[in-house]
Tab-separated table of C-alpha atoms in Angstrom:
chain	number	residue	atom	x	y	z
A	15	MET	CA	-21.158	-49.223	31.756
A	16	ASN	CA	-22.274	-52.585	30.423
A	17	GLN	CA	-23.771	-50.802	27.326
A	18	ILE	CA	-20.399	-49.064	26.839
A	19	LEU	CA	-18.559	-52.391	26.872
A	20	ASN	CA	-20.962	-54.065	24.545
A	21	LYS	CA	-20.661	-51.047	22.144
A	22	ILE	CA	-16.741	-51.438	22.141
A	23	LYS	CA	-16.867	-55.059	21.831
A	24	ASN	CA	-19.327	-54.999	18.934
A	25	GLN	CA	-17.394	-52.406	17.206
A	26	ALA	CA	-14.043	-54.264	17.756
A	27	SER	CA	-15.426	-57.565	16.672
A	28	GLY	CA	-16.977	-56.049	13.471
A	29	PHE	CA	-13.644	-54.502	12.590
A	30	PHE	CA	-12.015	-57.806	12.607
A	31	VAL	CA	-14.811	-59.561	10.679
A	32	ARG	CA	-14.319	-57.003	8.107
A	33	PHE	CA	-10.611	-57.053	7.706
A	34	ILE	CA	-9.740	-60.668	7.972
A	35	SER	CA	-11.582	-61.631	4.842
A	36	PRO	CA	-9.035	-63.101	1.986
A	37	SER	CA	-9.645	-60.264	-0.208
A	38	THR	CA	-8.269	-57.674	2.357
A	39	THR	CA	-5.296	-59.714	3.497
A	40	LYS	CA	-2.934	-58.227	1.037
A	41	ASN	CA	-4.022	-54.768	1.758
A	42	LEU	CA	-3.416	-55.306	5.508
A	43	LEU	CA	0.066	-56.596	4.782
A	44	VAL	CA	0.712	-53.584	2.597
A	45	LEU	CA	-0.720	-51.204	5.347
A	46	TYR	CA	1.656	-52.911	7.852
A	47	ALA	CA	4.787	-52.517	5.846
A	48	ILE	CA	3.769	-48.653	5.248
A	49	LEU	CA	3.521	-48.116	9.008
A	50	VAL	CA	6.526	-50.037	10.325
A	51	ILE	CA	9.084	-49.079	7.734
A	52	PRO	CA	9.508	-45.576	8.800
A	53	PHE	CA	9.907	-46.635	12.440
A	54	PHE	CA	12.395	-49.163	11.422
A	55	VAL	CA	14.402	-46.775	9.486
A	56	TYR	CA	14.220	-43.966	12.240
A	57	HIS	CA	15.179	-46.667	14.860
A	58	GLU	CA	18.455	-47.677	12.887
A	59	SER	CA	19.313	-44.290	11.414
A	60	HIS	CA	22.626	-44.353	13.583
A	61	LEU	CA	24.069	-47.177	11.272
A	62	PRO	CA	25.415	-46.980	7.717
A	63	TRP	CA	22.707	-46.919	5.183
A	64	HIS	CA	23.479	-50.458	3.966
A	65	TYR	CA	22.957	-52.023	7.548
A	66	VAL	CA	19.943	-50.019	7.960
A	67	LEU	CA	18.461	-51.702	4.672
A	68	VAL	CA	19.364	-55.129	5.752
A	69	LEU	CA	18.019	-54.473	9.269
A	70	CYS	CA	14.683	-53.247	7.759
A	71	LEU	CA	14.377	-56.116	5.273
A	72	VAL	CA	15.002	-58.692	8.140
A	73	SER	CA	12.518	-57.103	10.542
A	74	LEU	CA	9.875	-56.542	7.934
A	75	PHE	CA	10.207	-60.110	6.579
A	76	VAL	CA	9.630	-61.548	10.015
A	77	GLY	CA	6.677	-58.968	10.915
A	78	LEU	CA	5.006	-59.765	7.482
A	79	LEU	CA	5.209	-63.392	8.021
A	80	ILE	CA	3.695	-63.235	11.711
A	81	THR	CA	1.017	-60.960	10.572
A	82	TYR	CA	-0.047	-63.349	7.768
A	83	ILE	CA	-0.055	-66.337	10.112
A	84	SER	CA	-1.884	-64.287	12.654
A	85	LEU	CA	-4.611	-63.270	10.159
A	86	TYR	CA	-4.946	-67.007	9.036
A	87	ILE	CA	-5.385	-68.119	12.761
A	88	ILE	CA	-7.941	-65.376	13.485
A	89	GLN	CA	-9.920	-66.568	10.327
A	90	LEU	CA	-9.768	-69.922	11.459
A	91	TYR	CA	-10.785	-69.175	15.006
A	92	TRP	CA	-13.603	-66.985	13.820
A	93	ARG	CA	-15.028	-70.045	11.832
A	94	GLU	CA	-14.529	-72.562	14.960
A	95	THR	CA	-14.497	-70.463	18.031
A	96	PHE	CA	-13.192	-72.270	21.139
A	97	HIS	CA	-10.791	-74.699	19.097
A	98	PRO	CA	-8.486	-75.909	21.875
A	99	LEU	CA	-5.546	-76.385	19.800
A	100	VAL	CA	-5.637	-72.947	18.417
A	101	GLU	CA	-6.142	-71.571	21.787
A	102	ILE	CA	-3.315	-73.578	23.316
A	103	GLY	CA	-0.918	-72.689	20.430
A	104	VAL	CA	-1.750	-68.954	20.670
A	105	LEU	CA	-1.246	-68.772	24.515
A	106	ILE	CA	2.229	-70.596	24.173
A	107	LEU	CA	3.097	-67.963	21.379
A	108	PHE	CA	1.982	-65.075	23.602
A	109	ILE	CA	4.047	-66.278	26.618
A	110	PHE	CA	7.028	-66.929	24.320
A	111	ALA	CA	6.674	-63.387	23.110
A	112	LEU	CA	6.570	-61.960	26.661
A	113	TRP	CA	9.607	-63.998	27.670
A	114	LEU	CA	11.358	-63.059	24.464
A	115	ALA	CA	10.843	-59.381	25.281
A	116	GLU	CA	11.802	-59.908	28.916
A	117	VAL	CA	8.648	-58.797	30.369
A	118	LEU	CA	8.432	-61.802	32.392
A	119	MET	CA	11.707	-60.648	34.104
A	120	PHE	CA	9.732	-58.160	36.087
A	121	GLU	CA	7.254	-59.117	38.897
A	122	ALA	CA	4.687	-56.700	37.312
A	123	GLY	CA	4.897	-58.830	34.044
A	124	THR	CA	4.433	-62.103	35.999
A	125	VAL	CA	1.411	-60.600	37.660
A	126	PHE	CA	0.067	-59.292	34.399
A	127	LEU	CA	0.416	-62.824	32.673
A	128	PHE	CA	-1.398	-64.523	35.941
A	129	ILE	CA	-4.372	-62.151	35.706
A	130	PHE	CA	-4.569	-62.419	32.036
A	131	VAL	CA	-4.632	-66.293	32.141
A	132	ILE	CA	-7.405	-66.202	34.669
A	133	ILE	CA	-9.437	-63.745	32.609
A	134	ALA	CA	-8.955	-66.064	29.644
A	135	PHE	CA	-9.938	-69.124	31.642
A	136	PHE	CA	-13.288	-67.523	32.744
A	137	ILE	CA	-14.031	-66.328	29.210
A	138	ARG	CA	-13.428	-69.810	27.945
A	139	ILE	CA	-15.574	-71.538	30.806
A	140	LEU	CA	-18.478	-69.043	30.249
A	141	GLN	CA	-18.252	-69.458	26.482
A	142	LEU	CA	-18.313	-65.798	25.902
A	143	THR	CA	-17.591	-65.916	22.176
A	144	GLU	CA	-17.045	-62.354	21.145
A	145	TYR	CA	-14.771	-61.697	24.142
A	146	ALA	CA	-12.750	-65.008	23.318
A	147	ARG	CA	-12.278	-63.900	19.687
A	148	LEU	CA	-11.020	-60.333	20.877
A	149	LEU	CA	-8.832	-61.759	23.350
A	150	LEU	CA	-7.188	-64.234	20.931
A	151	ALA	CA	-6.765	-61.265	18.353
A	152	PHE	CA	-5.072	-59.265	21.081
A	153	CYS	CA	-2.738	-62.105	21.954
A	154	LEU	CA	-1.437	-62.357	18.209
A	155	VAL	CA	-1.295	-58.714	17.621
A	156	ALA	CA	0.899	-58.299	20.844
A	157	SER	CA	2.942	-61.285	20.051
A	158	ASN	CA	3.556	-59.738	16.621
A	159	ALA	CA	4.791	-56.457	17.956
A	160	PHE	CA	7.042	-58.019	20.712
A	161	ILE	CA	8.694	-60.606	18.198
A	162	SER	CA	9.192	-58.079	15.483
A	163	PHE	CA	10.704	-55.567	17.743
A	164	LYS	CA	13.155	-58.349	19.242
A	165	ALA	CA	14.022	-59.250	15.831
A	166	LEU	CA	14.922	-55.785	14.991
A	167	GLN	CA	16.973	-55.558	18.119
A	168	GLY	CA	18.643	-58.925	17.428
A	169	ALA	CA	19.646	-57.787	13.889
A	170	GLU	CA	20.905	-54.523	15.256
A	171	VAL	CA	23.147	-56.105	17.983
A	172	LEU	CA	24.507	-58.329	15.250
A	173	SER	CA	25.058	-55.472	12.769
A	174	ALA	CA	26.878	-53.337	15.499
A	175	TYR	CA	29.090	-56.330	16.234
A	176	LEU	CA	29.936	-56.831	12.615
A	177	LEU	CA	30.496	-53.010	12.164
A	178	PHE	CA	33.209	-53.129	14.648
A	179	LYS	CA	34.501	-56.768	14.451
A	180	ASN	CA	37.871	-57.242	12.806
A	181	LYS	CA	37.933	-53.866	11.222
A	182	TYR	CA	41.834	-54.011	11.401
A	183	GLN	CA	41.998	-57.556	10.119
A	184	ILE	CA	43.166	-58.933	13.469
A	185	GLU	CA	44.093	-62.665	13.337
A	186	GLU	CA	41.795	-63.713	16.267
A	187	LYS	CA	43.329	-65.911	18.920
A	188	ASN	CA	41.656	-68.001	21.706
A	189	LEU	CA	41.711	-65.696	24.543
A	190	ASN	CA	39.474	-67.837	26.850
A	191	ASN	CA	42.632	-69.534	28.695
A	192	TRP	CA	42.693	-67.582	31.772
A	193	VAL	CA	44.514	-69.185	34.758
A	194	ILE	CA	42.463	-68.345	38.048
A	195	THR	CA	43.988	-68.975	41.387
A	196	ASN	CA	42.357	-68.354	44.755
A	197	GLU	CA	39.140	-66.949	42.710
A	198	LYS	CA	41.056	-63.674	42.488
A	199	GLU	CA	44.434	-63.767	40.669
A	200	HIS	CA	43.744	-64.087	36.875
A	201	TRP	CA	46.504	-64.576	34.277
A	202	ASN	CA	46.514	-64.927	30.607
A	203	GLU	CA	49.513	-66.310	29.012
A	204	GLU	CA	48.656	-65.541	25.422
A	205	LEU	CA	48.101	-61.820	26.442
A	206	GLN	CA	51.037	-61.896	28.914
A	207	PHE	CA	48.615	-59.882	31.209
A	208	GLY	CA	47.061	-60.433	34.646
A	209	PHE	CA	45.209	-58.761	37.468
A	210	THR	CA	43.591	-59.352	40.804
A	211	LEU	CA	39.876	-59.470	40.849
A	212	PRO	CA	38.574	-56.600	43.174
A	213	GLU	CA	36.042	-57.516	45.936
A	214	GLY	CA	32.673	-57.494	44.744
A	215	MET	CA	33.379	-57.920	40.971
A	216	PHE	CA	32.914	-60.895	38.742
A	217	PHE	CA	34.867	-61.761	35.714
A	218	TYR	CA	33.564	-63.110	32.297
A	219	LYS	CA	35.738	-65.037	29.745
A	220	PRO	CA	34.907	-64.188	26.174
A	221	ASP	CA	32.891	-67.428	25.786
A	222	ASP	CA	30.573	-66.249	28.475
A	223	LEU	CA	29.657	-63.070	26.701
A	224	THR	CA	26.764	-62.080	24.344
A	225	LEU	CA	27.494	-60.454	20.964
A	226	GLU	CA	26.310	-57.112	22.492
A	227	ASN	CA	28.888	-57.711	25.229
A	228	LYS	CA	31.499	-58.165	22.546
A	229	THR	CA	30.793	-55.333	20.448
A	230	GLY	CA	33.669	-52.866	20.552
A	231	VAL	CA	37.045	-52.033	18.906
A	232	GLY	CA	39.500	-55.000	18.872
A	233	GLN	CA	38.952	-58.719	20.001
A	234	ILE	CA	37.404	-59.029	23.303
A	235	ALA	CA	39.500	-60.733	25.900
A	236	GLY	CA	37.284	-60.608	28.993
A	237	LEU	CA	35.013	-58.487	31.083
A	238	LEU	CA	34.949	-57.424	34.788
A	239	SER	CA	31.414	-56.544	36.072
A	240	PHE	CA	29.971	-55.689	39.403
A	241	SER	CA	27.180	-58.338	38.722
A	242	ASP	CA	27.356	-62.165	38.224
A	243	HIS	CA	24.406	-62.113	35.810
A	244	ASP	CA	24.581	-58.663	34.134
A	245	ALA	CA	27.900	-58.283	32.182
A	246	GLU	CA	27.359	-54.587	31.776
A	247	ARG	CA	26.314	-53.638	35.112
A	248	TYR	CA	28.844	-50.819	36.159
A	249	PRO	CA	31.373	-50.329	36.999
A	250	PHE	CA	32.701	-52.824	34.462
A	251	VAL	CA	35.748	-53.015	32.441
A	252	ARG	CA	35.919	-54.702	28.948
A	253	ILE	CA	39.390	-55.628	27.729
A	254	PHE	CA	40.140	-55.635	23.999
A	255	TYR	CA	43.256	-57.046	22.503
A	256	PHE	CA	45.307	-55.696	19.473
A	257	PRO	CA	48.426	-57.524	18.215
A	258	ASP	CA	51.640	-55.605	17.696
A	259	TYR	CA	51.394	-55.759	13.805
A	260	VAL	CA	48.112	-53.656	13.915
A	261	GLY	CA	49.845	-50.676	14.972
A	262	PHE	CA	46.936	-49.268	16.914
A	263	GLN	CA	47.543	-45.575	17.790
A	264	LYS	CA	45.768	-42.991	20.012
A	265	GLU	CA	43.974	-41.212	17.233
A	266	GLN	CA	42.409	-44.353	16.015
A	267	ALA	CA	41.385	-45.308	19.385
A	268	ILE	CA	39.718	-42.023	19.854
A	269	GLN	CA	37.922	-42.231	16.497
A	270	GLU	CA	36.749	-45.659	16.990
A	271	PHE	CA	35.435	-45.094	20.493
A	272	SER	CA	33.910	-41.864	19.501
A	273	GLU	CA	31.907	-43.727	16.826
A	274	PHE	CA	30.891	-46.404	19.218
A	275	LEU	CA	29.632	-43.645	21.742
A	276	LYS	CA	27.545	-41.905	18.958
A	277	ILE	CA	25.962	-45.232	18.176
A	278	GLN	CA	24.927	-45.432	21.968
A	279	VAL	CA	23.451	-41.777	21.962
A	280	SER	CA	21.565	-42.390	18.675
A	281	LYS	CA	20.142	-45.623	20.176
A	282	GLY	CA	18.669	-43.669	22.889
A	283	ASP	CA	20.912	-45.442	25.654
A	284	ILE	CA	22.691	-42.254	26.688
A	285	GLU	CA	22.627	-38.664	26.326
A	286	ASP	CA	24.317	-35.273	27.431
A	287	LEU	CA	27.773	-36.716	26.374
A	288	GLN	CA	30.634	-34.444	27.585
A	289	GLU	CA	34.446	-34.933	27.183
A	290	ILE	CA	36.599	-34.568	30.231
A	291	GLN	CA	40.247	-34.307	30.975
A	292	GLN	CA	42.090	-36.428	33.688
A	293	LYS	CA	45.426	-37.426	34.446
A	294	GLU	CA	45.976	-41.134	35.255
A	295	ILE	CA	48.339	-42.420	38.133
A	296	GLU	CA	49.673	-45.493	36.599
A	297	GLU	CA	52.694	-45.008	34.487
A	298	PHE	CA	52.075	-47.978	32.002
A	299	ILE	CA	48.846	-46.329	30.604
A	300	LEU	CA	49.835	-44.934	27.368
A	301	VAL	CA	46.779	-43.028	26.737
A	302	SER	CA	43.255	-42.376	28.212
A	303	LYS	CA	40.155	-40.552	27.230
A	304	PHE	CA	37.012	-40.198	29.230
A	305	TRP	CA	33.312	-38.721	28.677
A	306	THR	CA	30.520	-38.045	31.194
A	307	PHE	CA	27.166	-38.963	30.220
A	308	TYR	CA	23.558	-39.445	31.303
A	309	ASP	CA	22.611	-43.028	31.417
A	310	LEU	CA	18.899	-43.191	30.303
A	311	LEU	CA	18.622	-46.984	30.960
A	312	ARG	CA	19.740	-46.577	34.635
A	313	PRO	CA	18.927	-42.996	35.270
A	314	ARG	CA	22.049	-41.329	36.548
A	315	TYR	CA	25.168	-39.493	35.629
A	316	SER	CA	28.088	-41.759	35.058
A	317	LYS	CA	31.608	-41.867	33.099
A	318	THR	CA	33.059	-43.887	30.404
A	319	GLY	CA	36.123	-44.117	28.438
A	320	PHE	CA	39.215	-46.163	27.412
A	321	MET	CA	42.704	-46.685	28.220
A	322	ILE	CA	45.613	-48.194	26.137
A	323	ILE	CA	48.368	-50.357	27.649
A	324	GLU	CA	51.129	-52.187	26.277
A	325	THR	CA	52.114	-55.819	27.227
A	326	ASN	CA	55.617	-57.444	27.091
A	327	ASN	CA	54.773	-58.710	23.858
A	328	HIS	CA	54.340	-55.189	22.573
A	329	ASP	CA	50.747	-55.983	21.959
A	330	LYS	CA	48.142	-53.448	22.987
A	331	LEU	CA	45.123	-53.826	25.258
A	332	LEU	CA	42.256	-51.292	25.224
A	333	LEU	CA	40.286	-51.124	28.542
A	334	HIS	CA	36.902	-49.845	27.997
A	335	ILE	CA	35.679	-48.590	31.466
A	336	THR	CA	32.276	-47.444	32.516
A	337	GLU	CA	31.766	-46.436	36.079
A	338	ASN	CA	29.688	-44.158	38.503
A	339	LEU	CA	31.046	-40.782	39.116
A	340	GLU	CA	32.730	-40.215	42.454
A	341	LYS	CA	33.463	-36.773	43.532
A	342	GLY	CA	37.123	-35.900	44.074
A	343	GLU	CA	38.351	-39.295	42.774
A	344	ILE	CA	39.860	-40.163	39.353
A	345	HIS	CA	38.043	-43.591	39.528
A	346	GLU	CA	35.578	-45.673	41.587
A	347	SER	CA	37.438	-47.616	44.372
A	348	VAL	CA	37.123	-51.035	42.674
A	349	ILE	CA	38.579	-49.591	39.298
A	350	ARG	CA	41.426	-48.071	41.021
A	351	GLU	CA	42.069	-51.556	42.823
A	352	PHE	CA	42.034	-53.124	39.372
A	353	LEU	CA	44.451	-50.791	37.842
A	354	ALA	CA	46.670	-51.004	40.784
A	355	SER	CA	46.811	-54.887	40.357
A	356	ILE	CA	47.691	-55.034	36.728
A	357	ARG	CA	50.917	-57.071	35.975
A	358	PHE	CA	52.628	-58.029	32.895
A	359	ARG	CA	54.676	-61.092	34.455
A	360	ASN	CA	53.151	-64.059	35.985
C-alpha cells in the first residue's frame, strides 16, 4: 500500500514540477481556456448569445487570473516549502472558496474542512515536503474551480435579472413602504393593495431580496415564503407591479412567464413542465395560468404559475405562485388563505 501511495505521490509531484515552469505557464493558461469555454457556453446556452458572450468573458477572466496566481504561488512554494505566509494565505483562500460555494452550509462540508485541517497540520508538523506541496496545489486547484463557478453563477443571476428588468420601461417606485400591523396585516399605500399573512409564512420587502429573488416580469413589490431565511422555499408568492400605462395583457404575461420557465428548465432547475387548466374562485383574478413540474433541486412534483389582478388605481399586479401539489385542491391551504385575504382598501 505504501509503495502505491509513494508512486502516486512521485508521479503527481513530477507532473507539477514539469508544468509550473515559466515556459509552460502560457500553455497551461491556453489549455485552461480551451477546456472551460465549451463548459461555460453549454451552461449558459439558455440565454441570448450576447449574454452568453459576456458571461463567458467574465468567468474566463476570473478563472485565468486565479490560475495564473495559483501557478505563481505553487512555484514560490516549491522553492521554499513550508513558507508560513503562503500556507496561511492559501488556507484562507480555500476556506473562502468553500464558504462561497456554500459547502460549509452543510454538516458534511464542515466535517470535511475539520478533517482536512487536521491532516494539513500533521503534514506540517512532520515536515512531509512532497505531501505538503501536493496538498497546497490541491487547495489552489479546488479554490480556482469553486470561485470560477461562483463567478459564472453570479454573472448568470445578474444577466437573467437584467434580461427581465424594466423590459416594459416601467418607472420604478419605492415599494418598500409596507405598513404591518399585528405582524399579520400588510398594506401598501403606493399599490393600494393589502393582505393578511397566513400562519407559518414570512414576508420579504424588495430591499430584503437578492437579485435572483427579484428576477421576473415587472418590478418586485414583495415576497411571501414559508421560510424566514430561504425566500424561495415554497409555497411562496412573488408580487410584481405593473403601472396602468404599461397596458400589460394576458398574452404578454403568458409569453414572459413561459420564457422565465424555459430558462429554469435550461438551467437544470426543473423538468417535465406540463401546462394545466384550473378555474380560480376569487372574482378579482383577471387571468391565471399554471404548470406542473418536477423540481430537481427539491426532488418532488410541484406547481407554478401566475395570476394577474387589478388594483383600484388600475395598476396590475402579477402574483407568481409556486407551491406543492395537493390532490383535489386548487391551491395549498396557505395560498388559499392569502388569496382570500387580499383587499384593495385599507
